[in-house]
GROMACS .gro file of C-alpha atoms in nm:
model
  298
    1MET     CA    1   3.833   2.718  -0.945
    2MET     CA    2   3.710   2.473  -0.680
    3PHE     CA    3   3.499   2.749  -0.524
    4LEU     CA    4   3.344   2.823  -0.863
    5TRP     CA    5   3.264   2.454  -0.922
    6ARG     CA    6   3.098   2.426  -0.582
    7LYS     CA    7   2.896   2.741  -0.644
    8GLN     CA    8   2.776   2.611  -0.980
    9ALA     CA    9   2.680   2.279  -0.821
   10GLN     CA   10   2.481   2.459  -0.554
   11ASP     CA   11   2.309   2.675  -0.815
   12HIS     CA   12   2.154   2.375  -0.993
   13PRO     CA   13   2.034   2.126  -0.728
   14VAL     CA   14   1.680   2.133  -0.867
   15ASP     CA   15   1.802   2.056  -1.219
   16ASP     CA   16   2.011   1.766  -1.090
   17ASP     CA   17   1.714   1.633  -0.894
   18ALA     CA   18   1.488   1.657  -1.199
   19ARG     CA   19   1.744   1.474  -1.411
   20GLN     CA   20   1.772   1.195  -1.157
   21LYS     CA   21   1.394   1.159  -1.153
   22ASP     CA   22   1.384   1.148  -1.531
   23VAL     CA   23   1.643   0.871  -1.527
   24LYS     CA   24   1.432   0.670  -1.281
   25VAL     CA   25   1.119   0.719  -1.492
   26LYS     CA   26   1.304   0.597  -1.802
   27GLU     CA   27   1.441   0.301  -1.610
   28LEU     CA   28   1.091   0.207  -1.492
   29ARG     CA   29   0.951   0.239  -1.843
   30ASP     CA   30   1.228   0.013  -1.977
   31GLU     CA   31   1.155  -0.239  -1.703
   32LEU     CA   32   0.785  -0.244  -1.789
   33GLY     CA   33   0.860  -0.341  -2.148
   34PRO     CA   34   0.628  -0.284  -2.446
   35LEU     CA   35   0.281  -0.151  -2.364
   36SER     CA   36  -0.016  -0.089  -2.589
   37GLY     CA   37  -0.372   0.041  -2.582
   38ARG     CA   38  -0.501   0.180  -2.254
   39SER     CA   39  -0.203   0.050  -2.056
   40LEU     CA   40   0.028   0.263  -2.266
   41GLN     CA   41  -0.203   0.561  -2.233
   42TYR     CA   42  -0.226   0.518  -1.856
   43CYS     CA   43   0.152   0.494  -1.812
   44SER     CA   44   0.244   0.854  -1.882
   45ASP     CA   45   0.568   0.988  -1.737
   46SER     CA   46   0.381   1.162  -1.456
   47CYS     CA   47   0.200   0.836  -1.377
   48LEU     CA   48   0.528   0.646  -1.356
   49GLN     CA   49   0.667   0.914  -1.129
   50ARG     CA   50   0.372   0.880  -0.891
   51TYR     CA   51   0.439   0.508  -0.855
   52LEU     CA   52   0.808   0.572  -0.801
   53VAL     CA   53   0.730   0.826  -0.528
   54ALA     CA   54   0.493   0.574  -0.369
   55ARG     CA   55   0.772   0.321  -0.353
   56ASN     CA   56   1.046   0.562  -0.247
   57TRP     CA   57   1.199   0.561  -0.598
   58LYS     CA   58   1.269   0.188  -0.585
   59VAL     CA   59   1.223   0.085  -0.948
   60GLU     CA   60   1.150  -0.284  -0.889
   61LYS     CA   61   0.890  -0.211  -0.622
   62ALA     CA   62   0.730   0.059  -0.836
   63LYS     CA   63   0.721  -0.183  -1.128
   64LYS     CA   64   0.542  -0.447  -0.920
   65MET     CA   65   0.293  -0.192  -0.791
   66LEU     CA   66   0.220  -0.056  -1.137
   67GLN     CA   67   0.183  -0.401  -1.289
   68ASP     CA   68  -0.069  -0.487  -1.019
   69THR     CA   69  -0.262  -0.171  -1.105
   70LEU     CA   70  -0.261  -0.249  -1.478
   71GLU     CA   71  -0.396  -0.594  -1.401
   72TRP     CA   72  -0.663  -0.447  -1.172
   73ARG     CA   73  -0.764  -0.189  -1.435
   74SER     CA   74  -0.789  -0.458  -1.702
   75THR     CA   75  -1.049  -0.646  -1.496
   76PHE     CA   76  -1.223  -0.369  -1.297
   77LYS     CA   77  -1.220  -0.133  -1.598
   78PRO     CA   78  -1.272   0.192  -1.403
   79GLU     CA   79  -1.257   0.399  -1.724
   80GLU     CA   80  -1.564   0.214  -1.856
   81ILE     CA   81  -1.792   0.281  -1.558
   82ARG     CA   82  -2.069   0.519  -1.658
   83TRP     CA   83  -2.284   0.738  -1.440
   84HIS     CA   84  -2.609   0.555  -1.518
   85GLU     CA   85  -2.453   0.240  -1.367
   86VAL     CA   86  -2.377   0.401  -1.030
   87ALA     CA   87  -2.624   0.692  -1.018
   88HIS     CA   88  -2.850   0.511  -0.770
   89GLU     CA   89  -2.559   0.505  -0.524
   90GLY     CA   90  -2.535   0.883  -0.546
   91GLU     CA   91  -2.901   0.975  -0.503
   92THR     CA   92  -2.847   1.108  -0.150
   93GLY     CA   93  -2.522   1.287  -0.232
   94LYS     CA   94  -2.314   1.062  -0.007
   95VAL     CA   95  -2.016   1.123  -0.238
   96SER     CA   96  -1.996   1.402  -0.495
   97ARG     CA   97  -1.749   1.627  -0.670
   98ALA     CA   98  -1.759   1.981  -0.535
   99ASP     CA   99  -1.819   2.281  -0.760
  100PHE     CA  100  -1.513   2.452  -0.611
  101PHE     CA  101  -1.143   2.375  -0.583
  102ASP     CA  102  -0.905   2.408  -0.289
  103ARG     CA  103  -0.648   2.686  -0.272
  104GLN     CA  104  -0.403   2.481  -0.480
  105GLY     CA  105  -0.655   2.421  -0.757
  106ARG     CA  106  -0.716   2.061  -0.659
  107THR     CA  107  -1.042   1.880  -0.723
  108VAL     CA  108  -1.250   1.835  -0.406
  109LEU     CA  109  -1.456   1.526  -0.331
  110ILE     CA  110  -1.723   1.569  -0.064
  111MET     CA  111  -1.823   1.263   0.135
  112ARG     CA  112  -2.123   1.246   0.368
  113PRO     CA  113  -2.129   0.900   0.525
  114GLY     CA  114  -2.443   0.991   0.719
  115LYS     CA  115  -2.627   0.978   0.387
  116GLN     CA  116  -2.534   0.616   0.315
  117ASN     CA  117  -2.825   0.467   0.119
  118THR     CA  118  -2.723   0.116   0.010
  119THR     CA  119  -2.563  -0.194   0.157
  120SER     CA  120  -2.387  -0.315  -0.158
  121ALA     CA  121  -2.010  -0.323  -0.104
  122GLU     CA  122  -1.948  -0.356  -0.477
  123GLY     CA  123  -2.187  -0.071  -0.553
  124ASN     CA  124  -2.024   0.160  -0.299
  125ILE     CA  125  -1.676   0.083  -0.431
  126ARG     CA  126  -1.770   0.128  -0.798
  127HIS     CA  127  -1.943   0.457  -0.717
  128LEU     CA  128  -1.637   0.591  -0.535
  129VAL     CA  129  -1.395   0.467  -0.802
  130TYR     CA  130  -1.610   0.638  -1.065
  131LEU     CA  131  -1.588   0.968  -0.876
  132ILE     CA  132  -1.213   0.935  -0.819
  133GLU     CA  133  -1.168   0.886  -1.194
  134ASN     CA  134  -1.399   1.183  -1.254
  135GLY     CA  135  -1.204   1.392  -1.007
  136ILE     CA  136  -0.882   1.314  -1.194
  137LEU     CA  137  -1.050   1.403  -1.522
  138ASN     CA  138  -1.135   1.747  -1.382
  139LEU     CA  139  -0.801   1.836  -1.227
  140HIS     CA  140  -0.653   2.171  -1.321
  141GLU     CA  141  -0.358   2.175  -1.559
  142GLY     CA  142  -0.044   2.054  -1.387
  143GLN     CA  143  -0.229   1.935  -1.076
  144GLU     CA  144  -0.237   1.566  -0.989
  145GLN     CA  145  -0.395   1.541  -0.645
  146MET     CA  146  -0.736   1.595  -0.493
  147SER     CA  147  -0.869   1.686  -0.151
  148TRP     CA  148  -1.141   1.502   0.040
  149LEU     CA  149  -1.391   1.666   0.275
  150ILE     CA  150  -1.583   1.424   0.496
  151ASP     CA  151  -1.892   1.555   0.675
  152PHE     CA  152  -2.016   1.339   0.963
  153THR     CA  153  -2.353   1.508   1.004
  154GLY     CA  154  -2.612   1.236   1.064
  155TRP     CA  155  -2.354   0.959   1.079
  156THR     CA  156  -2.447   0.672   1.309
  157LEU     CA  157  -2.323   0.322   1.371
  158SER     CA  158  -2.620   0.195   1.168
  159THR     CA  159  -2.528   0.397   0.858
  160HIS     CA  160  -2.152   0.336   0.844
  161ILE     CA  161  -2.012   0.108   0.577
  162PRO     CA  162  -1.869  -0.224   0.700
  163VAL     CA  163  -1.504  -0.228   0.805
  164ARG     CA  164  -1.434  -0.479   0.528
  165THR     CA  165  -1.565  -0.238   0.263
  166ALA     CA  166  -1.365   0.048   0.414
  167ARG     CA  167  -1.057  -0.173   0.406
  168ASP     CA  168  -1.109  -0.257   0.038
  169ILE     CA  169  -1.157   0.111  -0.048
  170ILE     CA  170  -0.836   0.203   0.133
  171TYR     CA  171  -0.652  -0.075  -0.048
  172ILE     CA  172  -0.767   0.050  -0.389
  173LEU     CA  173  -0.683   0.411  -0.307
  174GLN     CA  174  -0.336   0.334  -0.177
  175ASN     CA  175  -0.234   0.074  -0.432
  176HIS     CA  176  -0.408   0.185  -0.750
  177TYR     CA  177  -0.426   0.563  -0.706
  178PRO     CA  178  -0.089   0.645  -0.546
  179GLU     CA  179  -0.013   1.011  -0.483
  180ARG     CA  180  -0.365   1.113  -0.585
  181LEU     CA  181  -0.476   1.215  -0.234
  182ALA     CA  182  -0.345   1.544  -0.101
  183VAL     CA  183  -0.543   1.560   0.224
  184ALA     CA  184  -0.857   1.413   0.379
  185PHE     CA  185  -1.040   1.628   0.635
  186LEU     CA  186  -1.267   1.442   0.877
  187TYR     CA  187  -1.494   1.720   0.998
  188ASN     CA  188  -1.644   1.695   1.345
  189PRO     CA  189  -1.676   1.316   1.373
  190PRO     CA  190  -1.893   1.199   1.667
  191ARG     CA  191  -1.735   1.041   1.970
  192PHE     CA  192  -1.844   0.690   1.877
  193PHE     CA  193  -1.652   0.721   1.548
  194GLU     CA  194  -1.340   0.640   1.751
  195ALA     CA  195  -1.424   0.270   1.755
  196PHE     CA  196  -1.463   0.262   1.375
  197TRP     CA  197  -1.143   0.465   1.332
  198LYS     CA  198  -0.946   0.224   1.549
  199ALA     CA  199  -1.061  -0.061   1.327
  200ILE     CA  200  -0.960   0.099   0.996
  201LYS     CA  201  -0.655   0.311   1.072
  202TYR     CA  202  -0.430   0.005   1.074
  203PHE     CA  203  -0.501  -0.041   0.702
  204LEU     CA  204  -0.348   0.300   0.628
  205ASP     CA  205   0.017   0.322   0.534
  206PRO     CA  206   0.218   0.587   0.725
  207LYS     CA  207   0.211   0.848   0.449
  208THR     CA  208  -0.165   0.821   0.395
  209PHE     CA  209  -0.219   0.830   0.771
  210GLU     CA  210  -0.041   1.167   0.785
  211LYS     CA  211  -0.282   1.306   0.524
  212VAL     CA  212  -0.587   1.237   0.741
  213LYS     CA  213  -0.677   1.546   0.946
  214PHE     CA  214  -0.944   1.564   1.216
  215VAL     CA  215  -1.116   1.902   1.234
  216TYR     CA  216  -1.341   2.016   1.517
  217PRO     CA  217  -1.524   2.351   1.496
  218LYS     CA  218  -1.433   2.438   1.856
  219ASN     CA  219  -1.065   2.360   1.803
  220LYS     CA  220  -0.899   2.679   1.679
  221GLU     CA  221  -0.587   2.505   1.551
  222SER     CA  222  -0.775   2.255   1.336
  223VAL     CA  223  -1.005   2.526   1.199
  224GLU     CA  224  -0.703   2.736   1.102
  225LEU     CA  225  -0.554   2.433   0.927
  226MET     CA  226  -0.871   2.400   0.723
  227SER     CA  227  -0.850   2.766   0.620
  228THR     CA  228  -0.500   2.714   0.481
  229PHE     CA  229  -0.642   2.463   0.234
  230PHE     CA  230  -0.976   2.629   0.151
  231ASP     CA  231  -1.120   2.972   0.089
  232ILE     CA  232  -1.381   3.012   0.363
  233ASP     CA  233  -1.612   3.194   0.123
  234ASN     CA  234  -1.626   2.884  -0.101
  235LEU     CA  235  -1.631   2.629   0.178
  236PRO     CA  236  -1.978   2.492   0.269
  237SER     CA  237  -2.114   2.576   0.614
  238GLU     CA  238  -2.105   2.205   0.701
  239PHE     CA  239  -1.726   2.245   0.707
  240GLY     CA  240  -1.717   2.580   0.883
  241GLY     CA  241  -1.734   2.796   0.571
  242LYS     CA  242  -1.979   3.057   0.443
  243ALA     CA  243  -2.115   2.879   0.134
  244THR     CA  244  -2.428   2.669   0.107
  245LEU     CA  245  -2.403   2.306   0.003
  246GLN     CA  246  -2.719   2.171  -0.158
  247TYR     CA  247  -2.682   1.849  -0.353
  248ASP     CA  248  -2.912   1.833  -0.656
  249HIS     CA  249  -2.900   1.479  -0.791
  250GLN     CA  250  -3.058   1.572  -1.123
  251GLU     CA  251  -2.815   1.855  -1.192
  252PHE     CA  252  -2.516   1.652  -1.075
  253SER     CA  253  -2.626   1.366  -1.302
  254LYS     CA  254  -2.633   1.598  -1.604
  255MET     CA  255  -2.277   1.704  -1.527
  256MET     CA  256  -2.160   1.345  -1.490
  257VAL     CA  257  -2.323   1.239  -1.819
  258GLU     CA  258  -2.138   1.521  -1.995
  259ASP     CA  259  -1.813   1.409  -1.835
  260ASP     CA  260  -1.881   1.051  -1.945
  261VAL     CA  261  -1.850   1.173  -2.304
  262LYS     CA  262  -1.509   1.325  -2.224
  263THR     CA  263  -1.399   1.004  -2.054
  264ALA     CA  264  -1.503   0.786  -2.347
  265LYS     CA  265  -1.323   1.015  -2.591
  266PHE     CA  266  -1.005   1.027  -2.383
  267TRP     CA  267  -0.983   0.650  -2.338
  268ALA     CA  268  -1.116   0.572  -2.688
  269VAL     CA  269  -1.360   0.340  -2.514
  270ASP     CA  270  -1.597   0.337  -2.808
  271GLU     CA  271  -1.335   0.212  -3.052
  272LYS     CA  272  -1.387  -0.153  -3.136
  273THR     CA  273  -1.021  -0.243  -3.175
  274PRO     CA  274  -0.780  -0.074  -2.933
  275THR     CA  275  -0.445  -0.010  -3.096
  276ALA     CA  276  -0.104   0.088  -2.968
  277ILE     CA  277  -0.084   0.461  -2.921
  278VAL     CA  278   0.181   0.716  -2.844
  279PRO     CA  279   0.165   0.838  -2.482
  280ARG     CA  280  -0.013   1.169  -2.467
  281LYS     CA  281  -0.057   1.432  -2.204
  282GLU     CA  282  -0.293   1.339  -1.926
  283ILE     CA  283  -0.613   1.536  -1.884
  284SER     CA  284  -0.498   1.782  -1.618
  285GLY     CA  285  -0.279   1.517  -1.460
  286THR     CA  286  -0.415   1.163  -1.562
  287PRO     CA  287  -0.551   0.961  -1.532
  288PRO     CA  288  -0.843  -0.906   0.183
  289GLN     CA  289  -0.673  -0.912   0.494
  290PRO     CA  290  -0.456  -0.611   0.558
  291VAL     CA  291  -0.168  -0.614   0.314
  292PRO     CA  292   0.175  -0.545   0.466
  293VAL     CA  293   0.288  -0.201   0.352
  294GLU     CA  294   0.646  -0.180   0.231
  295SER     CA  295   0.644   0.192   0.172
  296PRO     CA  296   0.402   0.485   0.139
  297ALA     CA  297   0.163   0.449  -0.152
  298SER     CA  298  -0.073   0.743  -0.145
   0.00000   0.00000   0.00000
């Protein structure tokens, strides 16, 4: 009888784990108390689980992190940013959403810091936040993370964003978009990037740091790692693939304007009086000085 009980227990470890996670999610929701409007819509079960994962399933820490995000979203209002407000930041294609997905069906954001075209910290941050929100909007069903490809072609010390701006971007990513980043590939960065990297890597928490991968075309191991994440036929030649990447600002703008309609509909942005709503399924996932990191956030 004891052998049978042990065998049954071993047969259902996944079920037990799922139940424990569900209990933690319910506990966090109870701790948050009543929510309404966009806060309620944002706090889906999968959202709560991401914050719990970011804080190693510590409910109180996840609660604090999530409350900080809800406060940030209430003032920054990322769901209300529209393409026409940030389009000028994207004229050179310095950040864009790729027209392909990685092997896991994750949205891909392409970043080309060598095409930096403005000096506005606020503008750069709003542009990136807009595209992160757009990337989440376009995730495949059941997928919650995205991949970043960073091309250093043309990058110089004169075109890099200030360390302070990079720090603020990292802070927003880690604290307000936990578990949204799957991997970030830094492709063939120049030698003088090392100084910039040394200045910003200390702002990364350990888990995010592990997701940053340096890839060099002459390094077989790093190239093979890239191929495990991407189909070479879809990957642009700038990243060692066979496809052609040609950013067309006009065409990309049309796509973003169409997505703005989806975003407004999803968040009921155009309604004059937000009302309490029942949590619904997310669209394919749903959507300073260095801050001491208590646990992984991204």
